[in-house]
Coordinates of N, CA and C in Angstrom, one line a residue:
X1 N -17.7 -8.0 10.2 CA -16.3 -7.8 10.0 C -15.9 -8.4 8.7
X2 N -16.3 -9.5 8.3 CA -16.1 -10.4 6.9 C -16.5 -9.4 5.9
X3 N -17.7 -8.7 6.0 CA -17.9 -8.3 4.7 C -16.8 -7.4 4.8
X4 N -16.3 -6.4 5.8 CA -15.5 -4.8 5.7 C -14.4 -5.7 5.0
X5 N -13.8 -6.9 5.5 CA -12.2 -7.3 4.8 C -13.1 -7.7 3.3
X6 N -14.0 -8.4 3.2 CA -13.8 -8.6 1.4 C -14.7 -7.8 0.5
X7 N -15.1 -7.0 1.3 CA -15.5 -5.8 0.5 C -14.3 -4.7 0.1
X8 N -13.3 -4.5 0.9 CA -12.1 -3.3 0.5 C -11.5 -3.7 -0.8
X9 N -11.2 -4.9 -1.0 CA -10.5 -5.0 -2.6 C -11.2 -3.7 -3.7
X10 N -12.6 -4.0 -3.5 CA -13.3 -3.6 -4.2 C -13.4 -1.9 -4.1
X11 N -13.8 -1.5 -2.7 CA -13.9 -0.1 -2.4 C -12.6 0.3 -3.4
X12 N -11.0 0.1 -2.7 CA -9.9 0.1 -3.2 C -10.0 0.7 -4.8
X13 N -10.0 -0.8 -5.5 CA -10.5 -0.4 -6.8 C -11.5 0.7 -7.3
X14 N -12.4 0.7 -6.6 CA -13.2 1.9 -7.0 C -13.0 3.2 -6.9
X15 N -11.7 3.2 -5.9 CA -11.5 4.8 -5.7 C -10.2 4.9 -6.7
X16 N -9.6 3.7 -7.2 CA -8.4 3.8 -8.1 C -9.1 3.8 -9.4
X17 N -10.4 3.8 -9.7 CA -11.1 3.9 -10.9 C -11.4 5.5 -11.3
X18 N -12.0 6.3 -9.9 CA -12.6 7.1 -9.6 C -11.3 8.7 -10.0
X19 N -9.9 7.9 -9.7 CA -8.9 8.8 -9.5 C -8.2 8.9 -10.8
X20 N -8.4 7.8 -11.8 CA -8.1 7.2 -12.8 C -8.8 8.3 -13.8
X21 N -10.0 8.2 -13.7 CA -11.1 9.2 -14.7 C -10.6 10.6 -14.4
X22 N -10.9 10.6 -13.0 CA -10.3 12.6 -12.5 C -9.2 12.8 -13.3
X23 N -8.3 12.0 -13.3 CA -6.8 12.5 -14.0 C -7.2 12.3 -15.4
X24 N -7.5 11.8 -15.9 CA -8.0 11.4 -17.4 C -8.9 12.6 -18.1
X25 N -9.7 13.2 -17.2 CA -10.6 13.9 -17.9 C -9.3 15.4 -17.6
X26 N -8.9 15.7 -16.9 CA -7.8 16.5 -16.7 C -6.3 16.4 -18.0
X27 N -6.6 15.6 -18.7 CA -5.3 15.0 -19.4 C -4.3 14.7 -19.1
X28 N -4.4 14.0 -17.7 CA -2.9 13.6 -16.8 C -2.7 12.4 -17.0
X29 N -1.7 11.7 -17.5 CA -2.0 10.0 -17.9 C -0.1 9.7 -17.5
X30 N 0.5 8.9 -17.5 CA 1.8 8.3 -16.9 C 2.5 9.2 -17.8
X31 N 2.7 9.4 -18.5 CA 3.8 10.5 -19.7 C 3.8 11.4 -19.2
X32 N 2.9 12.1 -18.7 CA 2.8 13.3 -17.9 C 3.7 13.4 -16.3
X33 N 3.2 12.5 -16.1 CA 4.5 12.4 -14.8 C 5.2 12.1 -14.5
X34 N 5.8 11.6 -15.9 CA 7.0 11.3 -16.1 C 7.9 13.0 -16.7
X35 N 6.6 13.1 -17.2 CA 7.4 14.6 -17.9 C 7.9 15.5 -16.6
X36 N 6.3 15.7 -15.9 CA 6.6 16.8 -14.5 C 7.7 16.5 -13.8
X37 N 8.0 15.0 -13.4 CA 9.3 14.5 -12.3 C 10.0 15.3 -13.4
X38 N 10.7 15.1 -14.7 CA 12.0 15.0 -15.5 C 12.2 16.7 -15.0
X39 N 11.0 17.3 -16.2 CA 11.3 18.7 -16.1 C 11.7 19.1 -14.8
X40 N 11.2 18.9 -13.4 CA 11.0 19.6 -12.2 C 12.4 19.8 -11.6
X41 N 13.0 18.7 -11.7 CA 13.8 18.0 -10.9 C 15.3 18.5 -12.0
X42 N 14.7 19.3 -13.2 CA 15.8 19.5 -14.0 C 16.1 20.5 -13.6
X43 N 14.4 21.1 -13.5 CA 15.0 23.2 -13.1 C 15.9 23.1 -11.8
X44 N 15.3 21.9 -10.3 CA 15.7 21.8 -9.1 C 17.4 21.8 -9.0
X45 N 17.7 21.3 -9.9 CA 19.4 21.1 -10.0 C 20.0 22.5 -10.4
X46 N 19.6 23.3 -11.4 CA 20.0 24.5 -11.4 C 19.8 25.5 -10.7
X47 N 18.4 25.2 -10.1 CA 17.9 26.7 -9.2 C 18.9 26.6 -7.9
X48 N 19.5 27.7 -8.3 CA 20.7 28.7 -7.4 C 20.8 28.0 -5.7
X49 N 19.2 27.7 -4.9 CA 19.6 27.5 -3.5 C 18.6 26.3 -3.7
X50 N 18.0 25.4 -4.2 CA 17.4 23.9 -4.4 C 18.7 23.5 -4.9
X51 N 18.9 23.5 -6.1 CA 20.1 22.1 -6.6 C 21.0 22.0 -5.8
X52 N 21.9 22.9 -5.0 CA 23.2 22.7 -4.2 C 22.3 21.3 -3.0
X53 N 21.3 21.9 -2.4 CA 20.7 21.3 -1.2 C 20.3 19.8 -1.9
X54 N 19.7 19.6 -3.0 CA 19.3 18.4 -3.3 C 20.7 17.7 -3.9
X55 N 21.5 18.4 -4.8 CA 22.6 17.2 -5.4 C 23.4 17.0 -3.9
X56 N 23.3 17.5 -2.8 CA 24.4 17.2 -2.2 C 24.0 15.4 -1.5
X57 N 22.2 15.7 -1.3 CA 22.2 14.7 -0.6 C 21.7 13.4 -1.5
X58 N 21.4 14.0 -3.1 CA 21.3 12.7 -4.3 C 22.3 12.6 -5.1
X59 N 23.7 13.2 -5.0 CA 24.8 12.9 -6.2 C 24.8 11.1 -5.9
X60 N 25.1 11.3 -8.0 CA 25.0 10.5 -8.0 C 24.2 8.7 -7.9
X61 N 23.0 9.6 -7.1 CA 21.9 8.2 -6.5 C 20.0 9.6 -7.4
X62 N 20.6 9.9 -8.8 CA 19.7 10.8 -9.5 C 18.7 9.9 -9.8
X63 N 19.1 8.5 -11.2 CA 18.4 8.1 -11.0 C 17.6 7.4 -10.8
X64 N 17.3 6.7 -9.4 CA 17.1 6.4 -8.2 C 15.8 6.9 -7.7
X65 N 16.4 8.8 -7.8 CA 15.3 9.0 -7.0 C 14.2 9.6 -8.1
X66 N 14.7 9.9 -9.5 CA 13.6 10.0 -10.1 C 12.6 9.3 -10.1
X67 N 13.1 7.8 -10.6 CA 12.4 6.5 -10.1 C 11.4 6.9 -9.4
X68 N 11.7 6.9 -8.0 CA 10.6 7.0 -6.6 C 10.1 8.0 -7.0
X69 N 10.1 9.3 -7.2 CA 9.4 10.7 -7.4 C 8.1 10.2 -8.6
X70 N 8.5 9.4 -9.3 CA 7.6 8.9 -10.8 C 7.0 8.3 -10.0
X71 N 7.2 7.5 -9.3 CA 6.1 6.4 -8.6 C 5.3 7.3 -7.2
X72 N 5.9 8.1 -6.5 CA 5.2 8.8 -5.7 C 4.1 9.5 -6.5
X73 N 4.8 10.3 -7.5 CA 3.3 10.9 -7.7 C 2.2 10.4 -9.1
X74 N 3.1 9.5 -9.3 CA 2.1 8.5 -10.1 C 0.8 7.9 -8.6
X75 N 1.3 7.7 -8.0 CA 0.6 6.7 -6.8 C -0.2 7.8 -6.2
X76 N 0.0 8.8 -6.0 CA -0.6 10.4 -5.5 C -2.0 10.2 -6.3
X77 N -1.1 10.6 -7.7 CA -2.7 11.3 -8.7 C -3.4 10.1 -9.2
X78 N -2.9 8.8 -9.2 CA -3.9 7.4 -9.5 C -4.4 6.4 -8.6
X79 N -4.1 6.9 -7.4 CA -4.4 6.2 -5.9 C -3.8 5.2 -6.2
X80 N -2.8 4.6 -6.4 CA -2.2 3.6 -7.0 C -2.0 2.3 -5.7
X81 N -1.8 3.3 -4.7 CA -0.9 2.5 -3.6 C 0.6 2.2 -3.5
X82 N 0.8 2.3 -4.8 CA 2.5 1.7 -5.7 C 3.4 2.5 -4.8
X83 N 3.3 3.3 -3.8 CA 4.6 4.1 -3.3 C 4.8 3.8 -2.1
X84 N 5.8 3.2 -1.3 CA 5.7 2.8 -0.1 C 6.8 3.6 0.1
X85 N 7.6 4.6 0.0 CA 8.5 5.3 0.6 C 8.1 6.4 2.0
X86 N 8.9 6.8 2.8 CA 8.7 7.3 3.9 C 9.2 9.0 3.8
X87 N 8.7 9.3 3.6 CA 9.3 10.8 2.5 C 9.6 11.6 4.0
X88 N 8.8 11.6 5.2 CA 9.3 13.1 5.9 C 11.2 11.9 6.6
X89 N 11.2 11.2 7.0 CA 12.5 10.2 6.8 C 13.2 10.4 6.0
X90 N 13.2 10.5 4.8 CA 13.7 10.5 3.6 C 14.2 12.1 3.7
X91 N 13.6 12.6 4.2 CA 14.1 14.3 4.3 C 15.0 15.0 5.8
X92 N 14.5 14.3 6.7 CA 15.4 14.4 8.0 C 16.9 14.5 8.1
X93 N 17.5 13.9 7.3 CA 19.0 14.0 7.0 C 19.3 14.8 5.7
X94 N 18.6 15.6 5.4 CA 18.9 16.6 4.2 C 19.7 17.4 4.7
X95 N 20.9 17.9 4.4 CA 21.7 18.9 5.3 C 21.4 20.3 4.5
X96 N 21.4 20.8 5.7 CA 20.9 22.5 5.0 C 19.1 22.9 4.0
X97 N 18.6 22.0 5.0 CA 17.2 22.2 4.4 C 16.5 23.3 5.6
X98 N 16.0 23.9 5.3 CA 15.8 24.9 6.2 C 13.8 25.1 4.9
X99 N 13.3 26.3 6.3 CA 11.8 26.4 6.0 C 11.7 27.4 4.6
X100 N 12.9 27.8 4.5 CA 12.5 29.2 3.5 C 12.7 28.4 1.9
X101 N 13.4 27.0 2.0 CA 13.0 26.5 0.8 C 12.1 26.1 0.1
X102 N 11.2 25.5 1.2 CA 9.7 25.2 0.6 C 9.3 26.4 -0.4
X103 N 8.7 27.1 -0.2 CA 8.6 28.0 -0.8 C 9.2 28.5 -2.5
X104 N 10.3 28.2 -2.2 CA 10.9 28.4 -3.5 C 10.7 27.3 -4.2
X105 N 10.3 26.2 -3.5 CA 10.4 24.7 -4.1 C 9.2 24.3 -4.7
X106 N 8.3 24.6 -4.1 CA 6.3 25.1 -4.3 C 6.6 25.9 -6.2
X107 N 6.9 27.6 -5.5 CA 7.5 28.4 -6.8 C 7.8 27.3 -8.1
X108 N 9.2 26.9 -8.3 CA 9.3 26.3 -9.4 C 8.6 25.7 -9.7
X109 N 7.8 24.5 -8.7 CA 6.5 23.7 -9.0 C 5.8 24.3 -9.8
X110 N 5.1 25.7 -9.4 CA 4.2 26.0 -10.2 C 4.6 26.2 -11.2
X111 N 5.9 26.9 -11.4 CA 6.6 27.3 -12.9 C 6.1 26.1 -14.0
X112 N 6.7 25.1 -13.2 CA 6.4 23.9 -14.3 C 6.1 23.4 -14.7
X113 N 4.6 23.8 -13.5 CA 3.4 23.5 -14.2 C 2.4 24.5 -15.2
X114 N 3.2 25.7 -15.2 CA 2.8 26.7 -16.1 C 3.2 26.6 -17.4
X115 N 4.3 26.0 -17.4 CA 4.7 25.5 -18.5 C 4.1 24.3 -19.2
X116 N 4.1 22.5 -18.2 CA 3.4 21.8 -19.1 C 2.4 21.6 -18.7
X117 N 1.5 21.8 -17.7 CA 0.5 21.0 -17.1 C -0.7 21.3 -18.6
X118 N -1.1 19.7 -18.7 CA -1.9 19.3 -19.6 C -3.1 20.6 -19.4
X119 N -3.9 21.1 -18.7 CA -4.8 21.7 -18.2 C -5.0 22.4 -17.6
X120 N -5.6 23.8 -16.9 CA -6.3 24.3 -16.2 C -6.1 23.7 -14.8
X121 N -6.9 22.4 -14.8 CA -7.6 21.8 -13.7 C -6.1 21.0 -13.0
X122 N -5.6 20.4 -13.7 CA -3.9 19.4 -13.6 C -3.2 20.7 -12.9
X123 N -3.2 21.4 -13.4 CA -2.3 22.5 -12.6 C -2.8 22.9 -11.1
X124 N -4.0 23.4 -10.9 CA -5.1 23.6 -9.6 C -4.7 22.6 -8.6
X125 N -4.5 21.0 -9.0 CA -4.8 19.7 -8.5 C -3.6 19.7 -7.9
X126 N -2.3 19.5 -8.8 CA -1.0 18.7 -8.8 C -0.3 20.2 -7.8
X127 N -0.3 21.4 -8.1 CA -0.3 22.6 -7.4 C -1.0 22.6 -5.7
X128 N -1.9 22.0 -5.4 CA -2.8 22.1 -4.1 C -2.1 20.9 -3.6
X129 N -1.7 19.8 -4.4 CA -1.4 18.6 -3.6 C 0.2 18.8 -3.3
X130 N 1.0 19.4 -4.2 CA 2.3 20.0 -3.5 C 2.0 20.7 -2.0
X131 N 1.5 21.7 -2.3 CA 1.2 22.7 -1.2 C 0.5 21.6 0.4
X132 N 0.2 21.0 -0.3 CA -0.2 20.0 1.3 C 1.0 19.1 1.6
X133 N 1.9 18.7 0.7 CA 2.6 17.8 0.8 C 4.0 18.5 1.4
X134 N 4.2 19.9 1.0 CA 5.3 20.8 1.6 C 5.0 21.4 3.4
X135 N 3.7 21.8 3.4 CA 3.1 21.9 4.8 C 3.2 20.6 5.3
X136 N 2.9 19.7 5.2 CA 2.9 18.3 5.9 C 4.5 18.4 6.0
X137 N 5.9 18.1 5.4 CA 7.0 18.5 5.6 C 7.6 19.2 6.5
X138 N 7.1 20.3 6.5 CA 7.6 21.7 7.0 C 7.1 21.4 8.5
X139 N 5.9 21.0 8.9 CA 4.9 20.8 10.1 C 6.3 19.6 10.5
X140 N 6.2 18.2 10.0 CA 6.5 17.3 10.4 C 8.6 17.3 10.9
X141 N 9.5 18.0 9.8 CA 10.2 18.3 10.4 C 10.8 19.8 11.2
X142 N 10.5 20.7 11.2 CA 10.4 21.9 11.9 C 9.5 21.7 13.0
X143 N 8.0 21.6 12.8 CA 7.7 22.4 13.8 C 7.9 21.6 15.2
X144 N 8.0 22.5 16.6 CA 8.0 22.1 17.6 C 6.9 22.7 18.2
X145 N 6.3 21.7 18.6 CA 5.0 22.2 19.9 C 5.4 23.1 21.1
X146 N 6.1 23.1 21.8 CA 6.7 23.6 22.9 C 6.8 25.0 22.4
X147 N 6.8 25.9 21.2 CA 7.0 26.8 21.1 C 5.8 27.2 20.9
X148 N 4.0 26.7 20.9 CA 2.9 27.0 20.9 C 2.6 27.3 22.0
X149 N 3.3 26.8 23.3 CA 2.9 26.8 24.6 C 2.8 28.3 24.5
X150 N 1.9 28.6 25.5 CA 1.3 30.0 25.9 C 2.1 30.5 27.1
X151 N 2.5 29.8 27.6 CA 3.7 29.8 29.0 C 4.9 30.1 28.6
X152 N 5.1 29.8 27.5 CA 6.3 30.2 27.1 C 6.6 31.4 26.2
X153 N 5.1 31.9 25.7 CA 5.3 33.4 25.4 C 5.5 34.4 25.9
X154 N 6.6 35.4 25.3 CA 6.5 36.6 25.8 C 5.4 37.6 25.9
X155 N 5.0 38.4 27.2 CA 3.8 38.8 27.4 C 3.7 40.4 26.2

């Protein structure tokens, strides 16, 4: 048990080395997501059915949450650890968030990454890790088990 606690520093580091190079050889380095949060979150305020839903529940506290969005996904793509926010929490009290936004919200994602993503590969990555992070969302506030029940289907 002594070695697993003073061996992790190390594992730790090695996967923050390992995540470091992946983003590196991809050309994704801290300017970059600083750029993706700025740009993303610029279109999110004007796109027609995102900006109303997000300024309503960030006027004012903007930036705040760019802040956190730089550090989430700085901590995402460099295993950083640096993010200790509670994101499906953080979204529970969003008024008027409904399933059909994901989707649109994915969309501009990609837009934006069509636009700057350093690479090919940065796009693939930062694009698949949204898409897991919108399904984990979507699962965590929407779905209800009770409506999987088989007993409760109509035959």
């Amino acid at each position: 048990m002594d070695n697993d606690i003073q061996g992790r520093p190390a594992h730790v580091a090695a996967i923050r080395e390992r995540a470091e190079a992946e983003m590196r050889e991809m050309g994704v380095d801290a300017a970059f997501i600083d750029r993706l949060v700025e740009t993303f979150y610029g279109r999110v305020l004007t796109h027609p059915d995102l900006g109303p839903v997000f300024d309503a529940k960030l006027s004012g506290r903007w930036p705040e949450h760019m802040a956190k969005m730089k550090s989430f996904w700085s901590a995402v793509a460099f295993r950083s650890g640096a993010y200790g926010g509670k994101p499906v929490q953080a979204h529970t009290s969003v008024q008027n968030l409904t399933t059909d936004l994901f989707p649109k919200w994915l969309s501009l994602f990609a837009a934006t990454l069509d636009d700057i993503a350093p690479s090919p590969e940065a796009k693939a990555w930062f694009m698949a890790t949204a898409e897991r992070i919108a399904k984990s969302l979507v699962l965590s506030l929407f779905y209800n088990p009770a409506l999987d029940d088989p007993a409760r289907k109509p035959a």
